[in-house]
Coordinates of C-alpha atoms in Angstrom, one line a residue:
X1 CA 16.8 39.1 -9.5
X2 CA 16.3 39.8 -5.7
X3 CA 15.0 37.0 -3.9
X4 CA 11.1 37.7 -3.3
X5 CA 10.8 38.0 0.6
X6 CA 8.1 35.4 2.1
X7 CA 6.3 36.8 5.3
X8 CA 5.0 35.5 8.2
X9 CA 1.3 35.7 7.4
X10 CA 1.8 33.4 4.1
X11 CA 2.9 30.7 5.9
X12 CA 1.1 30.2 9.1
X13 CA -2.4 29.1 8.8
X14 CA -5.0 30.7 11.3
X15 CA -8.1 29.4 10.0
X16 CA -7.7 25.8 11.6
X17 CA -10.9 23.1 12.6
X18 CA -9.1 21.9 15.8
X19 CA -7.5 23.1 19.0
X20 CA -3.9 22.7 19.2
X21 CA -2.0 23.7 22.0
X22 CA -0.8 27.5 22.0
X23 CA 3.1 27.2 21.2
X24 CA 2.2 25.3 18.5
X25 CA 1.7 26.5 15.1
X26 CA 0.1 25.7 12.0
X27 CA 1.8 26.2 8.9
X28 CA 1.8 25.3 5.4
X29 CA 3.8 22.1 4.5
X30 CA 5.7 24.6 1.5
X31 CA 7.1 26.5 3.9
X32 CA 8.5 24.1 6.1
X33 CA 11.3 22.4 3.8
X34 CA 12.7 22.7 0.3
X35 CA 10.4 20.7 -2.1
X36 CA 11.3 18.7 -5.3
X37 CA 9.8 16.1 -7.8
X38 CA 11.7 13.9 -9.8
X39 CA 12.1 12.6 -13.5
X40 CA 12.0 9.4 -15.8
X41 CA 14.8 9.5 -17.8
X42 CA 14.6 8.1 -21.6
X43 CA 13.7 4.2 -22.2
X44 CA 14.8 5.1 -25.5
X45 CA 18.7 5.0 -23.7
X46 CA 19.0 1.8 -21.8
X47 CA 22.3 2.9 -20.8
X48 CA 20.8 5.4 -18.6
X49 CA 19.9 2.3 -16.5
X50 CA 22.9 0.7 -15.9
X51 CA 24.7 3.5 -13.8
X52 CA 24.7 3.3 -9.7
X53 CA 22.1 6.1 -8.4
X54 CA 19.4 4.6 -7.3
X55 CA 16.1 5.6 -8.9
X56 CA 12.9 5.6 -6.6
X57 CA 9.3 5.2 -7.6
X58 CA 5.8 5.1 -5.5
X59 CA 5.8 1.9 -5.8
X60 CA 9.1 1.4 -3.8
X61 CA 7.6 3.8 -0.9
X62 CA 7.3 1.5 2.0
X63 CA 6.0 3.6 4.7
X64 CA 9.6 3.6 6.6
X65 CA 13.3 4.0 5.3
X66 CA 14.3 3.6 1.7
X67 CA 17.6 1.9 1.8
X68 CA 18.1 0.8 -1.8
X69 CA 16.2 0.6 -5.4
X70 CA 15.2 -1.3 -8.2
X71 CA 16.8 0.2 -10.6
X72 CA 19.8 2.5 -10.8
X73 CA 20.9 5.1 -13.2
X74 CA 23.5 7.6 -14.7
X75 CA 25.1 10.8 -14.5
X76 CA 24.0 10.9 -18.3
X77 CA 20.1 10.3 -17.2
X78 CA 20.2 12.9 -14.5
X79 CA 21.7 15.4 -16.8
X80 CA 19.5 14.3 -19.5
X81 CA 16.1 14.5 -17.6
X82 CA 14.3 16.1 -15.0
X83 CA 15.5 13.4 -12.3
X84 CA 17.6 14.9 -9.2
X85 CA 19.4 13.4 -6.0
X86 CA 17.7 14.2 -3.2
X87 CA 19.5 14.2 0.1
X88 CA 19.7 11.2 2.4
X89 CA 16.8 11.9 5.1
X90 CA 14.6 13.4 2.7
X91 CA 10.8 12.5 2.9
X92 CA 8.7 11.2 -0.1
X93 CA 5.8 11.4 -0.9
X94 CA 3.4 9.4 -3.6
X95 CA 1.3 12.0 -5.9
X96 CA 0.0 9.8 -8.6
X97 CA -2.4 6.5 -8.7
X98 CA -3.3 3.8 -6.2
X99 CA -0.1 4.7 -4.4
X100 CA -1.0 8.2 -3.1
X101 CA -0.4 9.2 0.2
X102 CA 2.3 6.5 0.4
X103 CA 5.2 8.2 2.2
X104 CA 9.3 6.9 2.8
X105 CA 12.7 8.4 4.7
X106 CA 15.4 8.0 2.4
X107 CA 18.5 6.4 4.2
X108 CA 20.7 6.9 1.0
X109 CA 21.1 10.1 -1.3
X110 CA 18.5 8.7 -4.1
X111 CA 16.5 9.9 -7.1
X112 CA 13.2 10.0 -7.8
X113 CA 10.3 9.4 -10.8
X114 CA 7.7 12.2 -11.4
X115 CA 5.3 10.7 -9.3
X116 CA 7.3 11.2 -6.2
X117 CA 7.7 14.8 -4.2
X118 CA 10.2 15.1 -1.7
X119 CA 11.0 17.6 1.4
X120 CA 14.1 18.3 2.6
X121 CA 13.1 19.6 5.7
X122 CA 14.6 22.8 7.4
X123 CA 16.5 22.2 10.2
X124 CA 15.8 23.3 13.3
X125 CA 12.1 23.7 12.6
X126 CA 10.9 20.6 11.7
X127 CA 12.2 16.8 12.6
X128 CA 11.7 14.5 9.1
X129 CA 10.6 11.5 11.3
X130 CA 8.3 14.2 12.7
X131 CA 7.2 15.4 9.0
X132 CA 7.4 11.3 8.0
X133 CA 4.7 10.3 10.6
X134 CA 2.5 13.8 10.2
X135 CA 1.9 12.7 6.2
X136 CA 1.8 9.5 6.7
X137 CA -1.3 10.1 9.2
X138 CA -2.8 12.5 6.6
X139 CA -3.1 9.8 3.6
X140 CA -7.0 9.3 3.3
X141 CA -7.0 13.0 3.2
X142 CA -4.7 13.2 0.2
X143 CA -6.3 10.4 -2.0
X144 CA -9.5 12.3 -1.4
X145 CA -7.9 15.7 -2.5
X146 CA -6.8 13.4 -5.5
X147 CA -10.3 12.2 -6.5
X148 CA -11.8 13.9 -9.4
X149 CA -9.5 13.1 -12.2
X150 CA -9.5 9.9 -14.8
X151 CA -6.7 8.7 -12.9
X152 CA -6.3 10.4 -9.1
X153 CA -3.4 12.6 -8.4
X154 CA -2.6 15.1 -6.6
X155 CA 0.2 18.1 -7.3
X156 CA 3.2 19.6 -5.3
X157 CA 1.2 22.6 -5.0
X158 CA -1.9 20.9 -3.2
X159 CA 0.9 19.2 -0.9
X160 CA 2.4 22.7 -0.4
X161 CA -0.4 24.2 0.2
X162 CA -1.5 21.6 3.0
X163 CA -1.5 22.7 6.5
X164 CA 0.7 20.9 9.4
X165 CA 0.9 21.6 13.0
X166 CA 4.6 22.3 14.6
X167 CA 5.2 22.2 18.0
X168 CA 8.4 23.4 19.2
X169 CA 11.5 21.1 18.0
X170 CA 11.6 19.3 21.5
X171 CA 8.1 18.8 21.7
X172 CA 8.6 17.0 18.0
X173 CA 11.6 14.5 19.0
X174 CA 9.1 13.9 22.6
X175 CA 6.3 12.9 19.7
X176 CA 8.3 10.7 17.6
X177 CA 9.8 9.1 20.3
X178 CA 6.3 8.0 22.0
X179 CA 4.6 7.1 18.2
X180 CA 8.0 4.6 17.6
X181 CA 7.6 3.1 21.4
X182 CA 4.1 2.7 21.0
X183 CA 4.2 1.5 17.1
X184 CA 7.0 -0.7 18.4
X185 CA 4.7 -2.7 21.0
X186 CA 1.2 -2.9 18.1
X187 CA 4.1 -4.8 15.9
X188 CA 4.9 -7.1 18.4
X189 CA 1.6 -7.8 19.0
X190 CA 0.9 -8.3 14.6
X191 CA 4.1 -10.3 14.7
X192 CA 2.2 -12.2 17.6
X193 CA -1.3 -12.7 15.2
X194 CA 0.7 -13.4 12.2
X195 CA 2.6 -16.2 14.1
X196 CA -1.1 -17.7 14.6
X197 CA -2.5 -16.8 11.1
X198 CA 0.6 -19.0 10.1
X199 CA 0.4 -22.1 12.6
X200 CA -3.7 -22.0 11.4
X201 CA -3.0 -22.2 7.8
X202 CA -0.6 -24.3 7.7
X203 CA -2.8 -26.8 9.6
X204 CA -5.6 -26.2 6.8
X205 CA -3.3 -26.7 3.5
X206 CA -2.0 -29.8 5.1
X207 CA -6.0 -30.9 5.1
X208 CA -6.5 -29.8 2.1
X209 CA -4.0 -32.0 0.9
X210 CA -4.6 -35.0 3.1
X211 CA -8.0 -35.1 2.0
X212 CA -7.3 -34.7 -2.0
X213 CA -4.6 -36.9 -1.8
X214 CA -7.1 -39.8 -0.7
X215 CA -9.0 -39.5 -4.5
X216 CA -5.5 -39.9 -6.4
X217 CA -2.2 -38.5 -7.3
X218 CA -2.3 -37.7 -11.1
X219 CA -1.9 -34.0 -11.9
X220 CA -2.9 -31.6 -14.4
X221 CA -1.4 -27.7 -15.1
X222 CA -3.5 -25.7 -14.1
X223 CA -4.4 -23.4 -17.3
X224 CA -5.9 -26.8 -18.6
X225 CA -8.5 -26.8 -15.7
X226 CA -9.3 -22.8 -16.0
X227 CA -9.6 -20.0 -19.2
X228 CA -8.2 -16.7 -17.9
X229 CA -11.2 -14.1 -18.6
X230 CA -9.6 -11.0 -19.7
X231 CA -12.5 -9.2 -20.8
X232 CA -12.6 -4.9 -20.0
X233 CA -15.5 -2.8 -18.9
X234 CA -15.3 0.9 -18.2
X235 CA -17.2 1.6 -14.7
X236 CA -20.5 2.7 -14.9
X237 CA -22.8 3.6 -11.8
X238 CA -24.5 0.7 -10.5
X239 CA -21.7 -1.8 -11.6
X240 CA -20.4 -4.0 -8.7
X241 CA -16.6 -4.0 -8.1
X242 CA -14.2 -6.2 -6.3
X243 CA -10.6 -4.4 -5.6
X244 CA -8.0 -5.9 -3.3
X245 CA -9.2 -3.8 -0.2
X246 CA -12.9 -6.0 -0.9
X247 CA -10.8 -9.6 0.0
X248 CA -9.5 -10.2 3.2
X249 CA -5.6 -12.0 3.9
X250 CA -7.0 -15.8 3.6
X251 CA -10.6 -15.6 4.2
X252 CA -11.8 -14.2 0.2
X253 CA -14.3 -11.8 -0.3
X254 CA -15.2 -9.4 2.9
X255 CA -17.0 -6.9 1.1
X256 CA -18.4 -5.5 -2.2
X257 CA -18.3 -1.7 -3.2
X258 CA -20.3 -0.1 -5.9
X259 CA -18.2 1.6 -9.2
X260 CA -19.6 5.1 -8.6
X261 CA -15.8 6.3 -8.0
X262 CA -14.2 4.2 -9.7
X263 CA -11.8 5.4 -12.3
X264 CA -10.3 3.5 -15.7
X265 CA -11.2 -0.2 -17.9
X266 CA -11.6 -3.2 -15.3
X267 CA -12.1 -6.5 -15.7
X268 CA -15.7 -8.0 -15.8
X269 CA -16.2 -11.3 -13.7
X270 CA -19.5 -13.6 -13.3
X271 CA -21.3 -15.2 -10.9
X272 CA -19.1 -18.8 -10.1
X273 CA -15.7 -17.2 -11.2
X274 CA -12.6 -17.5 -9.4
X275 CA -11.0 -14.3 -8.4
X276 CA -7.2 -14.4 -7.4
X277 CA -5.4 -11.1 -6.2
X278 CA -1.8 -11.1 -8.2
X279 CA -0.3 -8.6 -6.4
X280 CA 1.8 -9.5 -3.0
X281 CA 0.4 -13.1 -4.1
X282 CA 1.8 -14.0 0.1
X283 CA -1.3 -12.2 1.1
X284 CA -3.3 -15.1 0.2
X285 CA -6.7 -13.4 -1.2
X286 CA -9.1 -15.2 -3.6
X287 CA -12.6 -16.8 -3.7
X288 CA -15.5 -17.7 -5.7
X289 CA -17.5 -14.6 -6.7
X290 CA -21.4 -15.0 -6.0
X291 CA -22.9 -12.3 -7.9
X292 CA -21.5 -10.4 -11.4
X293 CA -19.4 -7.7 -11.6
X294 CA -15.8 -5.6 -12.5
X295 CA -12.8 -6.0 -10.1
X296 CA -8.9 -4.3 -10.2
X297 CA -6.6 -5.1 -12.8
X298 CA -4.8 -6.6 -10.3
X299 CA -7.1 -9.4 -10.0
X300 CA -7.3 -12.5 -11.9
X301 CA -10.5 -14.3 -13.1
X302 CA -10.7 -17.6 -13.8
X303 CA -13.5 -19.4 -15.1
X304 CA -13.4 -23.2 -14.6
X305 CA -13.9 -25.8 -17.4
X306 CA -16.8 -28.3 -17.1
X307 CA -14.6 -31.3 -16.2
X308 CA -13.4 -28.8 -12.8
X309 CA -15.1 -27.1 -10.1
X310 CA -14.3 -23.4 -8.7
X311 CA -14.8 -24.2 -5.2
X312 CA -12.0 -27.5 -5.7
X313 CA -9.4 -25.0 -7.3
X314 CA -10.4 -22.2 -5.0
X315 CA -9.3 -24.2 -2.3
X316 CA -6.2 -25.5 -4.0
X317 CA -5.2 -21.5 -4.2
X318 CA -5.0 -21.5 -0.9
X319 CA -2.3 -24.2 -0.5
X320 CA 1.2 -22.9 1.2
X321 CA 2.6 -24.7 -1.9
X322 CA 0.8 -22.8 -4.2
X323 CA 1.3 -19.6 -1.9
X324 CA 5.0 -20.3 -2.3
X325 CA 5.1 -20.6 -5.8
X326 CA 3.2 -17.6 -7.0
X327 CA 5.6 -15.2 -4.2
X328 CA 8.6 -17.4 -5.8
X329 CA 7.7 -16.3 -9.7
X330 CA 6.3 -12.8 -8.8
X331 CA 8.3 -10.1 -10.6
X332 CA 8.6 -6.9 -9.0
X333 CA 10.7 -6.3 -5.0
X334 CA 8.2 -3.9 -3.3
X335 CA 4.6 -5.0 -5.5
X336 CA 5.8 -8.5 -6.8
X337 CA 3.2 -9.4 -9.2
X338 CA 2.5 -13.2 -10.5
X339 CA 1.2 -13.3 -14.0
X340 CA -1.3 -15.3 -15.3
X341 CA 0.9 -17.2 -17.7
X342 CA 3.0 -18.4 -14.9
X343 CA 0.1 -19.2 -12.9
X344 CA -1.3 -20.9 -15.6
X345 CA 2.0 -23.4 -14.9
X346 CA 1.6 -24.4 -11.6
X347 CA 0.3 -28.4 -11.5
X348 CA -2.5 -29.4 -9.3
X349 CA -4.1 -32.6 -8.6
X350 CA -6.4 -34.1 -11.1
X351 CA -9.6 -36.3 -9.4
X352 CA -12.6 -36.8 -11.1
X353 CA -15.4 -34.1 -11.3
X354 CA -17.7 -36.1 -8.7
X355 CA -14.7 -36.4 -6.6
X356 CA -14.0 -32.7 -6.7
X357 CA -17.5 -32.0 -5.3
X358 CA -16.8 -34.7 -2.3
X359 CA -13.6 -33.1 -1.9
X360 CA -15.5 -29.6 -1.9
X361 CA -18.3 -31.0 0.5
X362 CA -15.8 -32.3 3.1
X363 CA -14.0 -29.7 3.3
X364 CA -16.6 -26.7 3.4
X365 CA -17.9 -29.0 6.7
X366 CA -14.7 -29.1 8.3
X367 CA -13.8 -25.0 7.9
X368 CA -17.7 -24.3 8.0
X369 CA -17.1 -23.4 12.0
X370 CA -13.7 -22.4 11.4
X371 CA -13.6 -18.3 12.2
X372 CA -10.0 -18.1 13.2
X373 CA -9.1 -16.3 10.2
X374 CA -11.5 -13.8 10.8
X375 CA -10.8 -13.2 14.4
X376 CA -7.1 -12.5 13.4
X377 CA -8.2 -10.3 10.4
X378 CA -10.2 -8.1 13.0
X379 CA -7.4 -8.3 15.3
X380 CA -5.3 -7.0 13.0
X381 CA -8.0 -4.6 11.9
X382 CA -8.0 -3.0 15.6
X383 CA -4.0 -2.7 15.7
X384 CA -4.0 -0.3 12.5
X385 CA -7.2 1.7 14.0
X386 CA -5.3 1.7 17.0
X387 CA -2.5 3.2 15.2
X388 CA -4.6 5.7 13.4
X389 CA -5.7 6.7 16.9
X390 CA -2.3 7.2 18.0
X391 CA -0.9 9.7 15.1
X392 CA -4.4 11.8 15.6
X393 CA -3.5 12.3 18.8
X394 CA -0.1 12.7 17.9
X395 CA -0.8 15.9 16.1
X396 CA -3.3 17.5 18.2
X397 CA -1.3 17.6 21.1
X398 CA -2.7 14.6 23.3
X399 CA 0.2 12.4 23.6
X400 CA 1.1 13.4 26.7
X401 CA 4.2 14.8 25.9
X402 CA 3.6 18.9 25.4
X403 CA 5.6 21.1 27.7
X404 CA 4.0 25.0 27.5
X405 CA 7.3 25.8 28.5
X406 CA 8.9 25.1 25.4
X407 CA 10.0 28.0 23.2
X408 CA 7.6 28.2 20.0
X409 CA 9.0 27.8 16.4
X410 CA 7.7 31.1 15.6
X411 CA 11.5 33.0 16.0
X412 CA 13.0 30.1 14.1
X413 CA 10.2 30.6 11.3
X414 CA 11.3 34.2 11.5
X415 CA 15.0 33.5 10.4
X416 CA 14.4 30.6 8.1
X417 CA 11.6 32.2 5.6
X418 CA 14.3 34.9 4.3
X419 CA 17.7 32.9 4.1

């Protein structure tokens, strides 16, 4: 069957809500690369599993280069499912669930689950660190084409469909050179914040300590203090909901949202429960709720017993020993996850009930002027708008860096559409 002929007109988008400079063009994202999706080959054959391809899933997509995977797999499992290698310097692309929008480079030839697409982008017309930063820039446009469904996704053929300014080749390599050079100097200054957020909280577990360790030394496991509340709600408008994005990096709860979007079961909390984020436990986020509601899956709730006070274990969450042993007995590389049961483990100091509330008392005086936390948080806050900032630019033709003298992509679009 002859190969159906694609013409200029499908591809190039002329219906666009912003000015970009006039050798640029805007084209659909189909017609810019070869796309793909991968497979999940059968649980049913572990053997699959034990071969040496890697085997990529959203969750994996780190929003840079994809060096190695979780799991590998088989000749057998590529030939026996819908999984395919796709071609070191291929972009990714999350379709399905929280991690939408997610983007990767592969550095290796790798497979891929379902849930990934993948461009292998045509050379000569578009630069993948050029097509990397482009969708990475475009994710809170892509979870919102994804809204609508039980559970948020979105399709090759929305991607495909999708419209991306190209500037000529040169004009691309001048782009991604200025985003990596500016990107580079915002990480120094997080490294910079992070080095503070670090000195600060490990001056406030040490008083923590120091000041628990004055009303005694004997301990107690923690799942004798606490009942894990694992009861489900499905969302309904008006509901009050907690997700990970609701609790800032050591300082708790930042914000509430109401379950109007909200999609699938979630767990109910109530007022004076302890919420404890399991996922990337290192990020420090918990705190007492002070009003009733649902929150994430990926949230734990913990409802104290009468001989123990939320605000004392609250603070005893917050411990860099604690920290280190949830991220030490997380499962999982790119979203280690800590599980209730081995939570549940972890031994904390056992004072009397009066003495908790001393404990609590002290304490809450000697943080209550403490906002270093939340200066860094908004810091850190400024350096991804910042960022955001950059990559509009970026793709509108305000860098800086456009030369009109560059030859337009429109003769290499030509010759790649039909070969």
């Amino acid at each position: 069957m002859a190969k159906k002929k694609i013409t200029l007109e499908e591809a190039v988008v002329n219906d666009i809500s912003y000015e970009i400079p006039k050798n640029w063009l805007m084209i659909k994202l189909g017609y810019l690369g070869k796309w793909g999706s991968g497979g999940t080959p059968s649980r049913i054959h572990p053997e699959y599993y034990e071969g040496k391809i890697p085997w990529i899933k959203t969750g994996e997509l780190n929003n840079g280069y994809i060096y190695d995977a979780e799991e590998n797999i088989t000749e057998d499992a590529i030939n026996n499912s819908s999984a395919k290698i796709f071609k070191k310097d291929s972009v990714l692309i999350a379709m399905y669930g929280a991690t939408i929008g997610k983007v990767a480079i592969l550095g290796i030839d790798a497979t891929t689950n379902q849930a990934c697409a993948a461009i292998e982008c045509n050379e000569g017309v578009i630069d993948n660190k050029f097509m990397f930063y482009y969708l990475l820039s475009q994710k809170e446009n892509f979870i919102e084409l994804g809204k609508g469904g039980a559970q948020p996704n979105i399709s090759q053929m929305i991607i495909k469909e999708y419209k991306c300014p190209v500037p000529p080749l040169k004009e691309q390599q001048r782009i991604v050179n200025k985003i990596e050079s500016l990107f580079e100097k915002l990480d120094k200054a997080n490294e910079l914040i992070e080095e503070a957020r670090e000195d600060f909280e490990k001056r406030k577990s040490a008083v923590v300590y120091k000041i628990i360790n004055k009303f005694g030394n004997k301990k107690i496991k923690l799942k004798k203090c606490i009942r894990f509340i694992t009861d489900k709600k499905e969302p309904v408008d008006g509901d009050v909901y907690i997700g990970l994005e609701n609790m800032g990096k050591s300082i708790g709860i930042i914000s509430y949202s109401m379950a109007e979007n909200v999609k699938s079961t979630k767990t109910k909390f109530d007022k004076g429960d302890i919420l404890y984020g399991r996922l990337r436990p290192y990020l420090d986020k918990h705190d007492v709720a002070d009003r009733s509601g649902i929150c994430s899956t990926d949230i734990l709730v913990m409802r104290a017993n009468e001989k123990f006070e939320a605000r004392y274990i609250d603070y005893i969450l917050g411990t860099l020993e604690l920290i280190r042993y949830a991220n030490e007995n997380s499962l999982g590389i790119n979203l280690p996850r800590v599980s209730a049961k081995v939570l549940g483990e972890y031994e904390i100091l056992d004072i009397e009930f009066d003495k908790q509330k001393i404990v609590v008392e002290i304490l809450n005086k000697i943080f209550e002027d403490e906002d270093k936390i939340e200066k860094l948080t908004q810091l850190e806050e400024q350096v991804e708008l910042i960022k955001k900032s950059i990559l509009t630019k970026a793709f509108r033709g305000k860098l800086g860096t456009n030369c009109e003298d560059d030859e337009s992509v429109l003769e290499l679009l030509k010759e790649r559409l039909n070969t």
